[in-house]
Short mmCIF file of C-alpha atoms in Angstrom, two decimals:
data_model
loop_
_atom_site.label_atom_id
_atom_site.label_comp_id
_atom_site.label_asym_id
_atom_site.label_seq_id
_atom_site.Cartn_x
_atom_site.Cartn_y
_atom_site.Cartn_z
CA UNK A 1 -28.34 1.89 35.77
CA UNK A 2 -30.11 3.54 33.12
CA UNK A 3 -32.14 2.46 30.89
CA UNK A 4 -30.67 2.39 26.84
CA UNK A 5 -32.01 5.40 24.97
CA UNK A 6 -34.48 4.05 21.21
CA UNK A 7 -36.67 6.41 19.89
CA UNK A 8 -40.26 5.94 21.01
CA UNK A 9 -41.81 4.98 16.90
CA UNK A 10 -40.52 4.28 13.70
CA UNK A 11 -42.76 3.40 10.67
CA UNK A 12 -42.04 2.74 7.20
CA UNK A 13 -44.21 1.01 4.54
CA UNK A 14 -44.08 -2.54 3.05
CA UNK A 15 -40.48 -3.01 1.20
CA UNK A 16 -39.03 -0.44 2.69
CA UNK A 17 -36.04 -0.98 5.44
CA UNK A 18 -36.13 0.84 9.04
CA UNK A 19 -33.78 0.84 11.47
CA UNK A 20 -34.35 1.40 15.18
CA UNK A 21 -31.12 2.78 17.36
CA UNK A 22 -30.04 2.19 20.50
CA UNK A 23 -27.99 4.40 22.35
CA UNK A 24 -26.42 3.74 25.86
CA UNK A 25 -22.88 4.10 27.33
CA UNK A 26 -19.11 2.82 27.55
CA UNK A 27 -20.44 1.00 30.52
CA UNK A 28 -22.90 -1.06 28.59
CA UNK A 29 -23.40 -0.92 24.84
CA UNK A 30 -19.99 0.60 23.89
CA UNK A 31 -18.26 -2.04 26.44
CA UNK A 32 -19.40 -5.25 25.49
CA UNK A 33 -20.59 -7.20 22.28
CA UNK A 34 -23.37 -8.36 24.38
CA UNK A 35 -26.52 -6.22 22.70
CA UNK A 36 -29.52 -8.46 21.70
CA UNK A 37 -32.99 -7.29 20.29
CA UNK A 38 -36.54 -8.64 20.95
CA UNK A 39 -39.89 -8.32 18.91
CA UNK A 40 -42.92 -8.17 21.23
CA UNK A 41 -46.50 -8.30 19.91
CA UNK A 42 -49.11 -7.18 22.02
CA UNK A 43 -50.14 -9.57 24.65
CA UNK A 44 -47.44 -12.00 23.87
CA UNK A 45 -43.92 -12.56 25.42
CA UNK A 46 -40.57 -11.03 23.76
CA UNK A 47 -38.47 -13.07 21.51
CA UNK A 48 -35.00 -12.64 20.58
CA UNK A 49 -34.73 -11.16 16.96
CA UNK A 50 -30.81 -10.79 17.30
CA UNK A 51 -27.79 -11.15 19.63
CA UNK A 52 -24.24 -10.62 20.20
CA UNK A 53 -24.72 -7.38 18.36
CA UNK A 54 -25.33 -9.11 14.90
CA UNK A 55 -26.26 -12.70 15.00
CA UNK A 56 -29.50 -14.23 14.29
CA UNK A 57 -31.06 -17.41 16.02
CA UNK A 58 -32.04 -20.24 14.06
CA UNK A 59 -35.66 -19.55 12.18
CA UNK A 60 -35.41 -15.30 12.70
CA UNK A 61 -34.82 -14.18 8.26
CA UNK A 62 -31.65 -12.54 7.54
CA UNK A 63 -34.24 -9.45 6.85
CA UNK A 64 -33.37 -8.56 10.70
CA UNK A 65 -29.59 -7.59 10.86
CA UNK A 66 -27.83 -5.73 13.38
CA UNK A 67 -24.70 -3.36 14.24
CA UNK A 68 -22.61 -1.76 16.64
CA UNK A 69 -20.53 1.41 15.85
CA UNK A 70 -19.31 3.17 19.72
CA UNK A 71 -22.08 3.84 22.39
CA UNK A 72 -24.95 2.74 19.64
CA UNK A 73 -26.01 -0.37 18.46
CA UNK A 74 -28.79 -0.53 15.41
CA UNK A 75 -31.54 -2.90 14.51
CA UNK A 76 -32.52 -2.87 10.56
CA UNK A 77 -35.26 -4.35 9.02
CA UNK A 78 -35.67 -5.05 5.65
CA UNK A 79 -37.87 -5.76 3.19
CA UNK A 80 -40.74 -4.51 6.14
CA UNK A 81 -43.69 -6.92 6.33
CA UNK A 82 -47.28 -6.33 7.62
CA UNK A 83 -45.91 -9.15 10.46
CA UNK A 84 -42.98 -6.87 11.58
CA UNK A 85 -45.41 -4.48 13.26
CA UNK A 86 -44.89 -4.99 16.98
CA UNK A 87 -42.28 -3.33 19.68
CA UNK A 88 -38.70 -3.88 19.81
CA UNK A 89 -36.43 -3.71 22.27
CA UNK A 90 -32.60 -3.79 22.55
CA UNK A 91 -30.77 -5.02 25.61
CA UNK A 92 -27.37 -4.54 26.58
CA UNK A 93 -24.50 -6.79 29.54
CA UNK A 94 -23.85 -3.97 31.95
CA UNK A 95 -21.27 -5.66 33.78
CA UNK A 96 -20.93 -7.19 36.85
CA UNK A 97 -23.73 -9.49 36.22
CA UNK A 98 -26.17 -6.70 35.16
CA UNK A 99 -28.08 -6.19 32.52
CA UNK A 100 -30.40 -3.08 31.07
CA UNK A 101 -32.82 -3.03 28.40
CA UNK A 102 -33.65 0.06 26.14
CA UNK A 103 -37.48 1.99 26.56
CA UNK A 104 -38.69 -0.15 23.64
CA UNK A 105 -39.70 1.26 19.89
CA UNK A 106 -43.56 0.86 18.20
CA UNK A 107 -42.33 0.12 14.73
CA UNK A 108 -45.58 0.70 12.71
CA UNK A 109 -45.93 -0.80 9.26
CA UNK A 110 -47.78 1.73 7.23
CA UNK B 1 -37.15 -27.70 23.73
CA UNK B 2 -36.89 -25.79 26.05
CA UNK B 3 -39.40 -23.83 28.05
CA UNK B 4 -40.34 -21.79 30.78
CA UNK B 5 -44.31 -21.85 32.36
CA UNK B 6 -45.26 -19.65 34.81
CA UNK B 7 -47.89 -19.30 37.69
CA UNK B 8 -51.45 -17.82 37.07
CA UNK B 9 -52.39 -14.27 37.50
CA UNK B 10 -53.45 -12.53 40.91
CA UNK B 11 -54.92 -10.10 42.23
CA UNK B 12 -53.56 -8.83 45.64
CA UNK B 13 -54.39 -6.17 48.16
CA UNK B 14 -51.16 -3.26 49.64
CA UNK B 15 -49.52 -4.71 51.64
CA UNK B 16 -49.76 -8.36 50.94
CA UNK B 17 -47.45 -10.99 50.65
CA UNK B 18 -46.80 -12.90 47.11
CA UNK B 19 -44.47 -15.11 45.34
CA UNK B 20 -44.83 -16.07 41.71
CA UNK B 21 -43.28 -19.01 39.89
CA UNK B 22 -41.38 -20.02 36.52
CA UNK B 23 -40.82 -23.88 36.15
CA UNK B 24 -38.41 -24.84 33.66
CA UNK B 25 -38.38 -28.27 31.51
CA UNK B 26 -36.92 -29.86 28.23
CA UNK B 27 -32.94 -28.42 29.51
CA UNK B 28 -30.75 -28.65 32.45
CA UNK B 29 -31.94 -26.38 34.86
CA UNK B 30 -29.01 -25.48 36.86
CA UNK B 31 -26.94 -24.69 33.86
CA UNK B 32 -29.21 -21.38 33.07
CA UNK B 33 -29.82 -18.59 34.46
CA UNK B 34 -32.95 -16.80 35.39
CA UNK B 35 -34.09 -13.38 35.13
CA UNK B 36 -36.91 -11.70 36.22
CA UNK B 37 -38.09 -8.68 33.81
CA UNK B 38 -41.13 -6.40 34.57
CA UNK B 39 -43.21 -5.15 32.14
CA UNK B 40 -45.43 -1.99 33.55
CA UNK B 41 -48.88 -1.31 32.20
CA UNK B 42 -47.96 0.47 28.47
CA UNK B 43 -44.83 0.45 29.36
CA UNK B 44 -41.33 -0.97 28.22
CA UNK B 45 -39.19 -3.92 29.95
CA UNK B 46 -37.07 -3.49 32.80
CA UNK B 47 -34.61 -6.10 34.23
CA UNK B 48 -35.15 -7.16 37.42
CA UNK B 49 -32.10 -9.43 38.71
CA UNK B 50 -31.13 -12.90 38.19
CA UNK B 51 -30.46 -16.39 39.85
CA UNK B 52 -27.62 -18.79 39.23
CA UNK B 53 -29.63 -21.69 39.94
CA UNK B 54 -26.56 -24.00 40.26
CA UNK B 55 -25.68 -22.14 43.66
CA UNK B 56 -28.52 -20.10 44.29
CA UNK B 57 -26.29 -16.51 43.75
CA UNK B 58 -28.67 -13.83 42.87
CA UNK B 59 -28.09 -9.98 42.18
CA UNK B 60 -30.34 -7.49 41.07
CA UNK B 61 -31.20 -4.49 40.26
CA UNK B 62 -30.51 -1.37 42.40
CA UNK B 63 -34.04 -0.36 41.47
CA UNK B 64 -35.62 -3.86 42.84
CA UNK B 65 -33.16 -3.98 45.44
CA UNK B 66 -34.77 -4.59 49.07
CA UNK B 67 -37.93 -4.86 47.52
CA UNK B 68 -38.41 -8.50 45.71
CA UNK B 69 -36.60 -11.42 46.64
CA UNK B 70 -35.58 -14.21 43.35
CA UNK B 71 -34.86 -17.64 44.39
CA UNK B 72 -34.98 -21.06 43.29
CA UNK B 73 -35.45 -24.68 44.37
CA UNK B 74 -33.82 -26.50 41.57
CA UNK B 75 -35.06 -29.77 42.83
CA UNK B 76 -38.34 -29.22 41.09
CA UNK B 77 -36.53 -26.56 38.42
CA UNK B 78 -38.37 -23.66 39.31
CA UNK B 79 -37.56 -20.39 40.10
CA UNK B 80 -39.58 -17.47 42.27
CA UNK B 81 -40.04 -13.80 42.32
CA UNK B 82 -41.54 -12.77 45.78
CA UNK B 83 -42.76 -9.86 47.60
CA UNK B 84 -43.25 -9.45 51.63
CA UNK B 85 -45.29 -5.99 50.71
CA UNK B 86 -47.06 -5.08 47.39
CA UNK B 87 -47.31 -1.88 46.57
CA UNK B 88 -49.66 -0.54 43.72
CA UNK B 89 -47.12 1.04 41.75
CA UNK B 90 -45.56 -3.32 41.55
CA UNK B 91 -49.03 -3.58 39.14
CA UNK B 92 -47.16 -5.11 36.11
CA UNK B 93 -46.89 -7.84 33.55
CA UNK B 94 -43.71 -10.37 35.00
CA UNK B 95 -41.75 -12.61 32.93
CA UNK B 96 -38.99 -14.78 33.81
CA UNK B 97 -36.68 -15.33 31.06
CA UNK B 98 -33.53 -17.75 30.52
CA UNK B 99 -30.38 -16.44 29.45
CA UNK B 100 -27.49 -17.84 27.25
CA UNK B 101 -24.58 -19.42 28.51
CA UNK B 102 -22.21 -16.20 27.87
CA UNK B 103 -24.49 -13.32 28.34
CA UNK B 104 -25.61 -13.43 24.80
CA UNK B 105 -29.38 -13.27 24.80
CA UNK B 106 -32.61 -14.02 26.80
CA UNK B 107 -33.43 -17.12 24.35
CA UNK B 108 -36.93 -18.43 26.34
CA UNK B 109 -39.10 -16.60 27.92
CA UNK B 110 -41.91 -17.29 30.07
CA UNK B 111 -45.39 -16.50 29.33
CA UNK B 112 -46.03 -13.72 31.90
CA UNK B 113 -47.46 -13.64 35.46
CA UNK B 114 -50.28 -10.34 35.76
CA UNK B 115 -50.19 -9.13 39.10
CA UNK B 116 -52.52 -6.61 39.95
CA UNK B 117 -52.36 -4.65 43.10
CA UNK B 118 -55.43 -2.93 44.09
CA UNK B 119 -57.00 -2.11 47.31
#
């Protein structure tokens, strides 16, 4: 399985939205509504930012939203923050019990 | 709440033996599963397999297959990650993680294990 395709950076300045893609297959993105997206800051573990393609846990501000449209699901965030700088990642249900995360994205608040 | 602590960092020489923990507390163990997710020196996340702790039934990976083992004694809620042979290249950050009833998310994740291989 291979890993989901994100672009390596994205920046943007404090205000602004950004929004990180995620690109994979029918196999995995396209096939299920099972895409999440975790926030890692350095030297910390990842936390969930967003699942089932578009919902938000409990305590994670509606200025994280997601979406889905065919092979590639997005991650926008809003209203950027000096706090949003870290690395996100998007995961994806592969079937069969499988699952594949994306190469990961260095948002960079400017 | 629930959460997920791991074992302490080590340092091991090629060719050694290791096996790593993640004990969970404050949820029913067997109704979660694990996952194993390696984290590579500057490098992104990759999923290493799972274990239904409730029966023990594991897959992983085809790119971990053969080469780590995942189990779990769910007497004392705790899951394993183990190796017979380190190799360099397994040098990595390892977190367990717990995943939603339904495939929906990882929702708690362990604090990492560092294992450095190095001869």
């Amino acid at each position: 399985q291979s890993a989901l395709t994100q672009p390596p950076s994205a920046s943007g300045s404090p205000g602004q939205s950004v929004t990180i893609s995620c690109t994979g297959t029918s196999s995995d993105v396209g096939g299920y509504n099972y895409v999440s997206w975790y926030q890692q800051h350095p030297g910390k573990a990842p936390k969930v930012m967003i699942y089932e393609v578009s919902k938000r846990p409990s305590g994670i501000p509606d200025r994280f939203s997601g979406s889905k449209s065919g092979n590639t699901a997005s991650l926008t965030v809003s209203g950027l923050q000096a706090e949003d700088e870290a690395d996100y990642y998007c995961s994806s249900y592969a079937g069969s019990s499988n699952f594949v995360f994306g190469g990961g994205t260095k948002l960079t608040v400017l | 709440e629930a959460q997920l602590v791991q074992s302490g960092a080590e340092v091991k020489k090629p060719g050694e033996s290791l096996r790593i923990s993640c004990e969970g507390s404050g949820y029913n163990f067997n109704n979660y599963w694990i996952n194993w997710v390696r984290q590579m020196p500057g490098k992104g996340l990759e999923w290493m397999g799972r274990i239904d702790p409730s029966n023990s039934y594991t897959n992983y990976n085809p790119s971990f297959q053969g080469h780590v083992t995942i189990s779990t004694d769910k007497s004392i809620s705790t899951a394993y990650l183990q190796w017979s042979s380190l190799k360099a290249s397994d040098t990595a950050m390892y977190f367990c993680a717990r995943l939603t009833s339904g495939f929906q998310a990882f929702d708690y994740w362990g604090q990492g294990t560092l294992v450095t291989v190095s001869s």
